[in-house]
Short mmCIF file of C-alpha atoms and ligand atoms in Angstrom, two decimals:
data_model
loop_
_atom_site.label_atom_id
_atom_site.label_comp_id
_atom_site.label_asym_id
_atom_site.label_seq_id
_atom_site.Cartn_x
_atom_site.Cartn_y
_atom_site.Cartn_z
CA UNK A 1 -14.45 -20.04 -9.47
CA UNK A 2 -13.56 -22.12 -12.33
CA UNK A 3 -10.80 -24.78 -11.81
CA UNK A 4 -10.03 -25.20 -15.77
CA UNK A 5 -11.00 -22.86 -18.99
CA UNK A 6 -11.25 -24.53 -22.49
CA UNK A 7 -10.48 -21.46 -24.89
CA UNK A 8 -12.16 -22.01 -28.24
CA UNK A 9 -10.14 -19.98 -30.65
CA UNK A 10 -7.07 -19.08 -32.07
CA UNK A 11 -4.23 -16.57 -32.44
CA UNK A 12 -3.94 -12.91 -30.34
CA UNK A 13 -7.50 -13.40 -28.36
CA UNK A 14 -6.60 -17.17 -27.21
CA UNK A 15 -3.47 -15.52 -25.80
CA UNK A 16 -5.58 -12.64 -24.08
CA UNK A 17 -7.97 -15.04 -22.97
CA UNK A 18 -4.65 -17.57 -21.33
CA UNK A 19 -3.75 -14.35 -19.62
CA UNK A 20 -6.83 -13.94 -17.72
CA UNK A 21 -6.88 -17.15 -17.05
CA UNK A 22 -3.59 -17.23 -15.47
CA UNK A 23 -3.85 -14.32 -13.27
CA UNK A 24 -6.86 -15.38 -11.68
CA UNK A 25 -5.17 -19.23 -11.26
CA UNK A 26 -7.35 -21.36 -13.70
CA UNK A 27 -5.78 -24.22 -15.64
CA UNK A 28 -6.19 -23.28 -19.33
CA UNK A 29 -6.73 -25.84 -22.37
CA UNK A 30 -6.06 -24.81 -26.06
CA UNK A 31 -7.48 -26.64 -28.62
CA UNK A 32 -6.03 -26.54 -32.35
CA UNK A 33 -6.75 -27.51 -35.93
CA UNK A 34 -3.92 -29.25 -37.74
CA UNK A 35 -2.52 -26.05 -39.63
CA UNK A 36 -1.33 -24.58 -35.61
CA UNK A 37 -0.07 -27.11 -34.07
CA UNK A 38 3.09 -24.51 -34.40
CA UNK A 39 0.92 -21.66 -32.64
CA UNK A 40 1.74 -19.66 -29.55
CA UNK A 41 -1.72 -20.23 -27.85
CA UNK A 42 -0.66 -24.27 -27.59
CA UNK A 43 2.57 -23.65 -26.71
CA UNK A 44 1.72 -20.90 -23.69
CA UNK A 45 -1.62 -23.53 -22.68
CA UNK A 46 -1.35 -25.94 -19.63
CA UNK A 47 -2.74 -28.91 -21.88
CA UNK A 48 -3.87 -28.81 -25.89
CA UNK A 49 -6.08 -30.88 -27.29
CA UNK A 50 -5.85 -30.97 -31.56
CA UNK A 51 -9.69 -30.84 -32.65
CA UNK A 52 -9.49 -31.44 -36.62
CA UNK A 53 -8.19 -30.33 -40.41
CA UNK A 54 -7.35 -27.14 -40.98
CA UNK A 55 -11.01 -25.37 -42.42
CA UNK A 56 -12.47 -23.40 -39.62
CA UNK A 57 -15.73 -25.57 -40.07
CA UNK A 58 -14.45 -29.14 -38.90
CA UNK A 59 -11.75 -27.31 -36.40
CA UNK A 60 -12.52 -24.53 -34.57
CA UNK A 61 -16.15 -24.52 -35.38
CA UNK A 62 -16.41 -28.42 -34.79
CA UNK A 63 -19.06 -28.89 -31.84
CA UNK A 64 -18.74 -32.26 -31.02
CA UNK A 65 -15.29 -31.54 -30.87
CA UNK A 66 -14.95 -29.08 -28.67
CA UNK A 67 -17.17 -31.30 -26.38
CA UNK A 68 -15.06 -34.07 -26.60
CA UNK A 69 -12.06 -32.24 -25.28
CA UNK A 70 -13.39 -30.93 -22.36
CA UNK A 71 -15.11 -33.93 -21.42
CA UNK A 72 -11.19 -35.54 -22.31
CA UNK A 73 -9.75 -32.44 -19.68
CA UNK A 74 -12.37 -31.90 -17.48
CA UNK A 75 -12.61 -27.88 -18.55
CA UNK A 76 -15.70 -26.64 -16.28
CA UNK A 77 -16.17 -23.65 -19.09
CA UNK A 78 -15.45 -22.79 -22.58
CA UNK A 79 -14.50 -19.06 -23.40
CA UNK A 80 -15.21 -18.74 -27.13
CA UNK A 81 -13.13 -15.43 -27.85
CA UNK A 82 -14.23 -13.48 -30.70
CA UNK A 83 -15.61 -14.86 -34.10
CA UNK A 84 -15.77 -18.52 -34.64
CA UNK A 85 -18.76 -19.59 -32.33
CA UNK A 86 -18.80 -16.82 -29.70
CA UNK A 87 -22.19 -15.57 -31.15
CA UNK A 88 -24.05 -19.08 -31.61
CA UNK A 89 -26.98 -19.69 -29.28
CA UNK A 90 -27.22 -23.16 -29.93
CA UNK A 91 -23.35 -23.56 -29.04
CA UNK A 92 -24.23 -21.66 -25.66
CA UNK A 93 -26.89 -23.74 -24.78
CA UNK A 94 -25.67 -27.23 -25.82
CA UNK A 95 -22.77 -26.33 -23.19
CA UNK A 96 -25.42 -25.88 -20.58
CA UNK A 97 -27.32 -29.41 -21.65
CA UNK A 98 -23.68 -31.00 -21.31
CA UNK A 99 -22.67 -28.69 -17.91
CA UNK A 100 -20.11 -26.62 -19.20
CA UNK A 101 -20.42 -23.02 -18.61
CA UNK A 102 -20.14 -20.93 -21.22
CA UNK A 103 -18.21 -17.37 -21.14
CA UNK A 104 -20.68 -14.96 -22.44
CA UNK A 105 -24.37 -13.78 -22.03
CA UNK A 106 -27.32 -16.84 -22.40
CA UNK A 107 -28.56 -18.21 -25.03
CA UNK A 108 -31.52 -16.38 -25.21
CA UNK A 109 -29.99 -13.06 -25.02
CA UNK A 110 -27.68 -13.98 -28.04
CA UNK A 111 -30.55 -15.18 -29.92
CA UNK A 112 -32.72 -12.35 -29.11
CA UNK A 113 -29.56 -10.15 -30.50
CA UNK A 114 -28.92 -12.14 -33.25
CA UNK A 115 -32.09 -11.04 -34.80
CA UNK A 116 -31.73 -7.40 -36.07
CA UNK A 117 -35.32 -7.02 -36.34
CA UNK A 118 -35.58 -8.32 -32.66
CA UNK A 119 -32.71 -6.23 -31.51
CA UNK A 120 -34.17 -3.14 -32.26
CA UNK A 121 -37.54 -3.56 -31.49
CA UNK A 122 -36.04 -4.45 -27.53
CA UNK A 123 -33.58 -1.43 -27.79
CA UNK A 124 -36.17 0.69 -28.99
CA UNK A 125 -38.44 -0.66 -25.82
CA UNK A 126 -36.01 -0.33 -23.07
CA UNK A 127 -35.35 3.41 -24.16
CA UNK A 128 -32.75 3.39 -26.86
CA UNK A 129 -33.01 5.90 -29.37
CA UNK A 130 -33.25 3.67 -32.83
CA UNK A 131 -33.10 4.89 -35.95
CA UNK A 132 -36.31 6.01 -37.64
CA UNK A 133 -37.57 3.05 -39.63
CA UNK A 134 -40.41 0.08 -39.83
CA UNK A 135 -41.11 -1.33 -36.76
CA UNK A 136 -40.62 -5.27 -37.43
CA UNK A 137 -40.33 -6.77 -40.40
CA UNK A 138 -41.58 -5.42 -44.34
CA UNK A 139 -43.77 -7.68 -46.00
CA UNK A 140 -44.81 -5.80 -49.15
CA UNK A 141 -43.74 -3.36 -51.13
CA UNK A 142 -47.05 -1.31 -50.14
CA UNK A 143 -45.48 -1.40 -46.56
CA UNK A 144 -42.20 -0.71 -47.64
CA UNK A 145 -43.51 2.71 -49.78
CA UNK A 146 -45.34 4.07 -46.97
CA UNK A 147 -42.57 3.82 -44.63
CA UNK A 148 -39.67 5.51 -46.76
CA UNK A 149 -42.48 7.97 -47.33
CA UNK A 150 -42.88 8.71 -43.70
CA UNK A 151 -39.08 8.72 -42.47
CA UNK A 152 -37.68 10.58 -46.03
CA UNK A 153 -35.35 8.59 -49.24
CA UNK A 154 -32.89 7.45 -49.11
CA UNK A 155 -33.70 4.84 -46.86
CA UNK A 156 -31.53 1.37 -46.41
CA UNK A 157 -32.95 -1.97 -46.68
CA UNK A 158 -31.01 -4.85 -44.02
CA UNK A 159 -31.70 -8.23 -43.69
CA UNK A 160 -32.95 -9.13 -40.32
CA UNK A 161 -30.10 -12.05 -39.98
CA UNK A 162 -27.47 -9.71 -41.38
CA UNK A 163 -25.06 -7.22 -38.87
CA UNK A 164 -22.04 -6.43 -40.08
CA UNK A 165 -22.91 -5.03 -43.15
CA UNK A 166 -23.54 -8.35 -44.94
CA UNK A 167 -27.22 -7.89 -47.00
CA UNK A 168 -28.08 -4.22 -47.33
CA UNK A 169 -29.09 -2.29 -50.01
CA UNK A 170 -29.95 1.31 -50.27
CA UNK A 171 -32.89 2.99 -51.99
CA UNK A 172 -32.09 6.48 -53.15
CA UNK A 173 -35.93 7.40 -54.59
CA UNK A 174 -39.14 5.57 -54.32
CA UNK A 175 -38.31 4.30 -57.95
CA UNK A 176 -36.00 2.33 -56.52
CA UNK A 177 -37.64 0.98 -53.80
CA UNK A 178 -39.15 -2.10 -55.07
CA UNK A 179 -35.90 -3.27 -56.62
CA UNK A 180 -33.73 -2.96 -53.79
CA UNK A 181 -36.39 -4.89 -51.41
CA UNK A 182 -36.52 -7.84 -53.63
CA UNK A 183 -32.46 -7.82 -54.18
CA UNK A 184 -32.71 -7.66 -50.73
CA UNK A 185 -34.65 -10.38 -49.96
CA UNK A 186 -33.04 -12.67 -52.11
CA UNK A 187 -29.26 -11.74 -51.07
CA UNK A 188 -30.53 -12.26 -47.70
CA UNK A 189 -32.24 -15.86 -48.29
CA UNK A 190 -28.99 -17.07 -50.60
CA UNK A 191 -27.05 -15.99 -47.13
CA UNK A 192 -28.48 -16.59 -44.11
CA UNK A 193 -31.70 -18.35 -45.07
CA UNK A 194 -33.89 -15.92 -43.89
CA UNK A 195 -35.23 -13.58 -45.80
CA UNK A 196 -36.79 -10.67 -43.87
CA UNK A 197 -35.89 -7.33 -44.28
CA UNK A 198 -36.62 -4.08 -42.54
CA UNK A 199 -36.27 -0.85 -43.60
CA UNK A 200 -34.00 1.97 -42.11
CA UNK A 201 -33.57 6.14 -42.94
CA UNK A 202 -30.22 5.95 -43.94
CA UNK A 203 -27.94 7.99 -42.81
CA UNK A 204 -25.30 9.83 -45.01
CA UNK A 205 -22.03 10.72 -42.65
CA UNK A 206 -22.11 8.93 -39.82
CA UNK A 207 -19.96 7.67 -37.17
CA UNK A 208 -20.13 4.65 -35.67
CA UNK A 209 -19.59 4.89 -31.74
CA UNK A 210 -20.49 2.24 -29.70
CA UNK A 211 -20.66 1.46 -25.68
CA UNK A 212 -19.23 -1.36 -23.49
CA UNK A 213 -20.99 -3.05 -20.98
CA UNK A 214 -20.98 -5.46 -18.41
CA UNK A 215 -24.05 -7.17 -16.78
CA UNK A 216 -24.05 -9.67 -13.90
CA UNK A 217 -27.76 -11.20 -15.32
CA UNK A 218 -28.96 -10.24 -11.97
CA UNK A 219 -29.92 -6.88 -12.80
CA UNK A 220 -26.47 -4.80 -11.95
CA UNK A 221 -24.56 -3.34 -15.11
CA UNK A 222 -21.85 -0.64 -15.82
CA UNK A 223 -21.16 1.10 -19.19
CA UNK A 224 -17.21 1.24 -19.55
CA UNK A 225 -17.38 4.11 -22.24
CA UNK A 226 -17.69 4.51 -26.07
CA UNK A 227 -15.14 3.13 -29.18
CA UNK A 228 -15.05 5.22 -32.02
CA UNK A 229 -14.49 2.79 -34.71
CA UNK A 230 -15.24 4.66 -38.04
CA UNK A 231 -12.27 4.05 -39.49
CA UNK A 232 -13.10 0.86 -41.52
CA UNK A 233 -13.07 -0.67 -44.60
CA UNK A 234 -15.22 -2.90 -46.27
CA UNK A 235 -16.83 -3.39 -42.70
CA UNK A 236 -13.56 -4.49 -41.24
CA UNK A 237 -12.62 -2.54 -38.54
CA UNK A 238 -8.96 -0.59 -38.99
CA UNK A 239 -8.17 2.03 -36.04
CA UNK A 240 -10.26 2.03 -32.72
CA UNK A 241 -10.10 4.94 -30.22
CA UNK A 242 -11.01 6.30 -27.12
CA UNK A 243 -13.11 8.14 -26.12
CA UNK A 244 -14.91 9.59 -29.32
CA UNK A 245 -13.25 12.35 -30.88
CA UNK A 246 -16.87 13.42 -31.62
CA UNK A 247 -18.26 13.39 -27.89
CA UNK A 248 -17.52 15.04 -24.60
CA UNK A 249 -18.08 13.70 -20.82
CA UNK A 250 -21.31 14.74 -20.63
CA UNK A 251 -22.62 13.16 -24.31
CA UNK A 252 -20.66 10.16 -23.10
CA UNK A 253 -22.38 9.71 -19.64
CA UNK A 254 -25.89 10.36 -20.95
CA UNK A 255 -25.61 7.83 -23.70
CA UNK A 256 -23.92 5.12 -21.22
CA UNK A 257 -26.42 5.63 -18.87
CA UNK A 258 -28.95 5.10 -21.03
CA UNK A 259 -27.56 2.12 -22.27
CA UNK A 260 -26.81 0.72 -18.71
CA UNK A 261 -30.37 1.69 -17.30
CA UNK A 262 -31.39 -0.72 -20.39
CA UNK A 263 -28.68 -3.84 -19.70
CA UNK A 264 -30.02 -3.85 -15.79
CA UNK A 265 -33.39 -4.01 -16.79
CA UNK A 266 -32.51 -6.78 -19.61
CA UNK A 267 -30.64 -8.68 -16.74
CA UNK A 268 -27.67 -8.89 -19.30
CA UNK A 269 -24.90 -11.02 -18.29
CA UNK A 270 -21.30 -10.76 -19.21
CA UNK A 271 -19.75 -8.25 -21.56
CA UNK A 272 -21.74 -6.98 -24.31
CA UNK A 273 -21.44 -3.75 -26.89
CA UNK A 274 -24.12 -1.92 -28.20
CA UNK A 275 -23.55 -0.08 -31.42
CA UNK A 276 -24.52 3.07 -32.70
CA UNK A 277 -24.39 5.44 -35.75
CA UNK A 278 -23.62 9.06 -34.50
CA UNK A 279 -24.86 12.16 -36.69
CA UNK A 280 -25.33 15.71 -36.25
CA UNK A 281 -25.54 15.21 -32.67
CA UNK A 282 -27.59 12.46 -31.78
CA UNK A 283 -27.40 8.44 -31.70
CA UNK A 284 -29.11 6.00 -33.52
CA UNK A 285 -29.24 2.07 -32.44
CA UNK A 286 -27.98 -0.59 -34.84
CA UNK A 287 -27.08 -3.61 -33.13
CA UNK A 288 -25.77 -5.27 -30.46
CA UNK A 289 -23.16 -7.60 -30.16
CA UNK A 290 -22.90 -10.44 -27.38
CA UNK A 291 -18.98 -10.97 -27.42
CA UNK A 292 -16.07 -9.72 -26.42
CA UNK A 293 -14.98 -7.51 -29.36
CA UNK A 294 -11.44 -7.29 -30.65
CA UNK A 295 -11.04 -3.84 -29.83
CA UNK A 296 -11.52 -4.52 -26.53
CA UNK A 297 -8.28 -3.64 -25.19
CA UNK A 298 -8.93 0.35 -25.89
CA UNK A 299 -11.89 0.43 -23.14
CA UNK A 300 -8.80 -1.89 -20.54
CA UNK A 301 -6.54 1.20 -21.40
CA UNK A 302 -8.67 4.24 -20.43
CA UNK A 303 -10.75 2.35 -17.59
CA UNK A 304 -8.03 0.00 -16.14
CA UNK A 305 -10.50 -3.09 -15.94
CA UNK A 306 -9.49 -6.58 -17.09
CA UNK A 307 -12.85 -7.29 -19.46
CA UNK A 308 -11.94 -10.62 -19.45
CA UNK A 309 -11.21 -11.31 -16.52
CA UNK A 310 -14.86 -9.77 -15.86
CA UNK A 311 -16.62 -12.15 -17.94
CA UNK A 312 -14.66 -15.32 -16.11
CA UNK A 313 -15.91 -13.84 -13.08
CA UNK A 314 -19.54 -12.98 -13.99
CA UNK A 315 -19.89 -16.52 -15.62
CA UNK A 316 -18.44 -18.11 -12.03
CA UNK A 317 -22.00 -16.65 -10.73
CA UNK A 318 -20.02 -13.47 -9.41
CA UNK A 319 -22.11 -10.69 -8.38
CA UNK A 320 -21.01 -7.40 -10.28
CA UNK A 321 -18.00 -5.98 -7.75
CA UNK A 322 -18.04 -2.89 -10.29
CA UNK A 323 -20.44 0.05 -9.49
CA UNK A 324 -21.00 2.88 -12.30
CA UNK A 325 -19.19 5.77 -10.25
CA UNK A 326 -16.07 3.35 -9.67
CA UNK A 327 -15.83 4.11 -13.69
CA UNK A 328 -13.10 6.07 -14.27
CA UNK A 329 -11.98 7.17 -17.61
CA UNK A 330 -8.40 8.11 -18.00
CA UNK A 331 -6.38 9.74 -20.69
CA UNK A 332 -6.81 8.44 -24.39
CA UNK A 333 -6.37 5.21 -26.31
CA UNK A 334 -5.74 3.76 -30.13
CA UNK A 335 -5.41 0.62 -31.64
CA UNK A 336 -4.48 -0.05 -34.67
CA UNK A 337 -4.88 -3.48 -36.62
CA UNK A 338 -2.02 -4.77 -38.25
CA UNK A 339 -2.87 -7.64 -40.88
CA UNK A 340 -0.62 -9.70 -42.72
CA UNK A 341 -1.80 -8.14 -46.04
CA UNK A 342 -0.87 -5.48 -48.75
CA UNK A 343 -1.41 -2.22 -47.52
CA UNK A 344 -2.79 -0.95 -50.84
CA UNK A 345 -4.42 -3.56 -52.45
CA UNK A 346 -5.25 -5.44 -48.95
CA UNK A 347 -4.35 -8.63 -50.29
CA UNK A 348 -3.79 -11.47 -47.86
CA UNK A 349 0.05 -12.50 -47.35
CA UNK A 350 0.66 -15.44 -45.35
CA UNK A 351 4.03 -16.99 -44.98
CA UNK A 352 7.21 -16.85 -42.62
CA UNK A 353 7.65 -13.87 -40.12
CA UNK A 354 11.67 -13.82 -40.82
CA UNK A 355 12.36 -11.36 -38.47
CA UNK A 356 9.92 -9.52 -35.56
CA UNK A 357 10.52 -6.47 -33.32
CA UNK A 358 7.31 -5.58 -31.65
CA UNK A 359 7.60 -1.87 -30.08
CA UNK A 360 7.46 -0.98 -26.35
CA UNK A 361 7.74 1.21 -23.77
CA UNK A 362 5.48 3.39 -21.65
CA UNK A 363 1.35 3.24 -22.46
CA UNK A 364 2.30 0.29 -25.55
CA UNK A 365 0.62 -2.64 -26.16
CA UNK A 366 0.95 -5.38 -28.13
CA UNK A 367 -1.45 -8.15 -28.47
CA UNK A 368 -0.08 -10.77 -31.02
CA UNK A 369 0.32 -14.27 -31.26
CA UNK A 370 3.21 -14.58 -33.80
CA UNK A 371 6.57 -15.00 -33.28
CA UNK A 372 9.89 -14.55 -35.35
CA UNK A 373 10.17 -17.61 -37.37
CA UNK A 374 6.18 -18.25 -37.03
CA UNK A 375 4.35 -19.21 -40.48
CA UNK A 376 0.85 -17.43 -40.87
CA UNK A 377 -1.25 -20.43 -41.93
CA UNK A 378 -3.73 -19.00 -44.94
CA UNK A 379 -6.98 -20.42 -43.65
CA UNK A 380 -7.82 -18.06 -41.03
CA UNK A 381 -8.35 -14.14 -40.75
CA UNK A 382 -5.10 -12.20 -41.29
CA UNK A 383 -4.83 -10.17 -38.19
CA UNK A 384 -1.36 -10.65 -37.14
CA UNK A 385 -1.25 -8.20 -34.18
CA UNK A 386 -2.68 -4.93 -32.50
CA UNK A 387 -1.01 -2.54 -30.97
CA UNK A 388 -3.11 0.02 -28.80
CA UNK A 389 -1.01 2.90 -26.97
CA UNK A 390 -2.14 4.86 -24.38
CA UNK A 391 -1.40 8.39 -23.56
CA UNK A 392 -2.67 11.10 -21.34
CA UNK A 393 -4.34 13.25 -24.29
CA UNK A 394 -5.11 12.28 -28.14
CA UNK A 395 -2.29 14.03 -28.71
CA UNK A 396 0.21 12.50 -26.51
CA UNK A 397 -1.07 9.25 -27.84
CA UNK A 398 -0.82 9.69 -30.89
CA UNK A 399 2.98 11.01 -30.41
CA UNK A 400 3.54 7.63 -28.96
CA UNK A 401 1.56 6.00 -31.90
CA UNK A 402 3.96 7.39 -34.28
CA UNK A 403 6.73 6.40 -32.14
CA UNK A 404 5.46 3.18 -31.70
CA UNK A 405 4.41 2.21 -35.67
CA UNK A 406 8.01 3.16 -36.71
CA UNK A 407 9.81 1.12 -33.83
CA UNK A 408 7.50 -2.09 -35.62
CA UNK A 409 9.24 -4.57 -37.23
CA UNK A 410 7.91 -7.52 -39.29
CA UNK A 411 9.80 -9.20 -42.14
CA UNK A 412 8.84 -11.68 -44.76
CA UNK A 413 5.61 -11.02 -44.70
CA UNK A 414 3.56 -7.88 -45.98
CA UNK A 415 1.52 -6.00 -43.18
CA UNK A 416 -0.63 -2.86 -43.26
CA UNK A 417 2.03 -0.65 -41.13
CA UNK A 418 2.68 1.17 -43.71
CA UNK A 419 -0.70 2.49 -43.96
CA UNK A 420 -0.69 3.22 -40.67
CA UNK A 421 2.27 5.25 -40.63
CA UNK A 422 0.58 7.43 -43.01
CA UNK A 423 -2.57 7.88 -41.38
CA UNK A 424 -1.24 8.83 -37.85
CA UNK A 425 0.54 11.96 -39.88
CA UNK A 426 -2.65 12.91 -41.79
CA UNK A 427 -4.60 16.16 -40.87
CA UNK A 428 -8.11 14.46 -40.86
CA UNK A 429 -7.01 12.16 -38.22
CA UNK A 430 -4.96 14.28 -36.41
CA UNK A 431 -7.86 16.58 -35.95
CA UNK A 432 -10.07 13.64 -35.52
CA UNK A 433 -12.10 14.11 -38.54
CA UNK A 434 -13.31 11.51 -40.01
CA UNK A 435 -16.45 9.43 -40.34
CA UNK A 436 -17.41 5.69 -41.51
CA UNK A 437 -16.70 6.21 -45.11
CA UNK A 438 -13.34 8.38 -44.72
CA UNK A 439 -11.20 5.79 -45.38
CA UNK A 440 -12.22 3.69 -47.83
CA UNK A 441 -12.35 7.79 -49.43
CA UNK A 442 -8.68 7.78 -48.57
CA UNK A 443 -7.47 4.29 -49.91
CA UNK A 444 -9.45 5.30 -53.41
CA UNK A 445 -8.11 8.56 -53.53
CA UNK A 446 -4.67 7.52 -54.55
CA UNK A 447 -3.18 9.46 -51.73
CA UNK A 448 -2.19 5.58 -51.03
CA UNK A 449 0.01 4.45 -47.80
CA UNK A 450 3.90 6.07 -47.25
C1 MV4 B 501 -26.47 2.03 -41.58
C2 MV4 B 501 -25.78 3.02 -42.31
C3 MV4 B 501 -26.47 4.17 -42.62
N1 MV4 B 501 -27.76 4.31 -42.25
N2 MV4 B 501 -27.73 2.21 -41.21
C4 MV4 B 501 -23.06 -1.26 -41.79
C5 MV4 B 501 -22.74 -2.33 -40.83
C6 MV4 B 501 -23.96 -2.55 -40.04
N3 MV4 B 501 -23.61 -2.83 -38.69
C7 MV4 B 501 -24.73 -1.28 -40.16
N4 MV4 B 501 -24.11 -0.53 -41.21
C8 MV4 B 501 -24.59 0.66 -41.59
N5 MV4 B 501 -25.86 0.89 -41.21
C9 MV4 B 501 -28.37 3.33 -41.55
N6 MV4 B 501 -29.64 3.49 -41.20
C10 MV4 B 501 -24.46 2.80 -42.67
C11 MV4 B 501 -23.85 1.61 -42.31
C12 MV4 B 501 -22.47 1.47 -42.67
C13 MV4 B 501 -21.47 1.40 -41.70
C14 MV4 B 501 -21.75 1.41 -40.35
C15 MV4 B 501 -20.75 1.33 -39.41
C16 MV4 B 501 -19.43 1.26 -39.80
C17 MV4 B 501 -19.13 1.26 -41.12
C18 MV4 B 501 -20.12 1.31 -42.09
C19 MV4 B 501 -19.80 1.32 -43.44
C20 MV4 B 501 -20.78 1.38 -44.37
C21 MV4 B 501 -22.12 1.45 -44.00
#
């Protein structure tokens, strides 16, 4: 096991990370840009090490930086959190040229996921069910025609470096077609400097439901379960739950077998999630992602394993100690995001946290990294907390939820609450019926929050 963990990041998933850490007896180092010298991760850290200005680019994203400090502490691995450089192949395997272990799956599987086109051509081989589409990459407009011919219009057009959302466009009739390829193209060259596209059926009501995994990258791997995430907007994630309103045990364990069978035979290593649209009954692939995911803690709640905690362990060389029918899934968890931003217009709103009363009690969580009398720096994201209750049913959890939101207290500062104490009272999500494009249906509806 690993004597001392570097933890390249920042805020609520540094602190998650430092509490792994300590449980399992491994000497943590923080590292900081300028603007958090202030910031609970360096305070709670055995040793901190201040790695530049405050733009994400020459701090936290800083290579050379990073390297330098653990050389300076002697940190055997870095743990890159979520964001920042937790996704970057090249980071992953400069760490290996230099001897430092890094906290996630290789550098070849995060390459191999990083490309879209990839990603779905390897799902799609290991047994996945994908959504209809090309099979690679479209390189004319010919192409492009016969496909959206085959699989029906409207079809969706995603750049192969893109996830997230970032570089899609969608083609409602075959007039269209040739437009939205070539806007495409050229979003996706201006952004990532690639510029292949592929082309997908799109779908009209999904969900999006995806599974957590963890591999050993010696061929054992467990699937901990879905997330229903639909609940986003502009492709930020808002409210996380589990398990799916949508499924039941049996859709559940078909679908995470499936994806396990697929992660052994991969030899995945560490903790991975593979995410998919869910309509009228049946899954379709999108993408994979090669991190720890910030709604991570939902899965802990319902399955009672430590993720990260998991991933320390797999990267130490630690065989898998989890088998699939060890997997228990019990009762029902939510998280909710709570930004420092407007709750209607969503408009960032750093500052001074003048007063702070997180909630508690039975099945509550909070993971935050402020503090009364902390000042949210404005260079970074504005997630300020998340608190995930658990409960026995949906309906005792959301009880608690309720319960929970209105014992919150954060002053000085705006923060979505309020939007969140209006959702946890509205039918659709009582009932649990919503899909991807509810809320952003919601938040233009002028029902607005309170
Ligand atoms: C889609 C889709 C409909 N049909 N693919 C957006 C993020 C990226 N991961 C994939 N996304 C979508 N892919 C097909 N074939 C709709 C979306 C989408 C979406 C997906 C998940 C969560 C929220 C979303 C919001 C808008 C669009």
């Amino acid at each position: 096991m690993f004597d001392k963990i570097l933890i390249a990041n920042r805020g609520e998933i540094a602190l998650r990370v430092l509490r792994a850490c300590k449980e399992l007896g491994i000497a943590t180092v923080a590292v900081h840009s300028t603007a958090d010298a202030d910031a609970m991760h360096v305070k709670l850290a055995d040793e901190s090490v201040c790695i530049g200005p405050p733009p994400a680019r020459e701090s936290y994203l800083n290579v050379p930086a990073l390297l330098a400090a653990c050389e300076i502490t002697g940190a055997e691995a870095v743990h890159p959190g979520y964001g920042f450089l937790s996704e970057n192949a090249r980071f992953a395997e400069i760490l290996r040229d230099h001897g430092v272990a890094f906290i996630g799956p290789s550098p070849e599987h995060i390459r191999l996921m990083g490309d879209k086109i990839e990603a779905k051509r390897t799902a799609k081989k290991l047994g996945i069910p994908v959504v209809p589409g090309s099979d690679g990459g479209i390189t004319s407009d010919q192409e492009a025609t016969r496909i959206a011919r085959e699989i029906g219009f409207p079809v969706l057009i995603k750049a192969a470096a893109g996830g997230g959302g970032r570089g899609m466009k969608v083609a409602r009739n075959e007039g269209a077609l040739s437009t939205a390829l070539s806007t495409a193209r050229s979003e996706a060259k201006a952004a990532f400097n690639d510029d292949a596209v592929y082309i997908e059926k799109y779908l009209g009501h999904p969900r999006h439901i995806e599974i957590q995994v963890l591999g050993d990258g010696r061929g054992n791997a467990v699937h901990l379960g879905e997330r229903d995430c639909s609940l986003q907007r502009r492709h930020q994630k808002v409210w996380e739950e589990t398990p799916s309103p949508a499924l039941n045990a049996e859709m559940r364990s078909r679908i995470g077998e499936t994806v396990a069978a697929a992660m052994r035979e991969l030899k995945y290593s560490g903790a991975g999630t593979v995410e998919f649209l869910y309509e009228d009954g049946e899954f379709y692939f999108i993408e994979m992602n090669t991190r720890l995911q910030v709604e991570h803690p939902v899965t802990e709640m319902i399955t009672g394993i430590d993720l990260v905690n998991e991933q320390i362990r797999i990267a130490a060389g630690n065989e898998l100690a989890i088998r699939q029918e060890d997997v228990l899934f019990e009762g029902h968890a939510i998280e909710c995001r709570v930004n420092a931003e407007n709750p209607r217009t969503f408009a960032p709103s750093p500052g001074r946290i003048s007063y702070y009363y997180p909630p508690g009690g039975l099945g509550v969580r909070v993971d935050s990294a402020v503090y009364q009398g902390y000042s949210i720096p404005p260079f970074y994201d504005s997630l300020i907390g998340k608190l995930i209750v658990h409960g026995k049913t949906r309906n005792e959890c959301l009880s608690r939820l309720r319960r929970a939101l209105d014992e919150y207290v954060v002053d000085g500062i705006e923060t979505t609450l309020p939007l969140f104490r209006a959702l946890v009272r509205h039918r659709d999500i009582i009932d649990g019926n919503y899909d991807i494009h509810w809320l952003e249906r919601y938040l233009s509806g002028g029902e607005g929050a309170e």
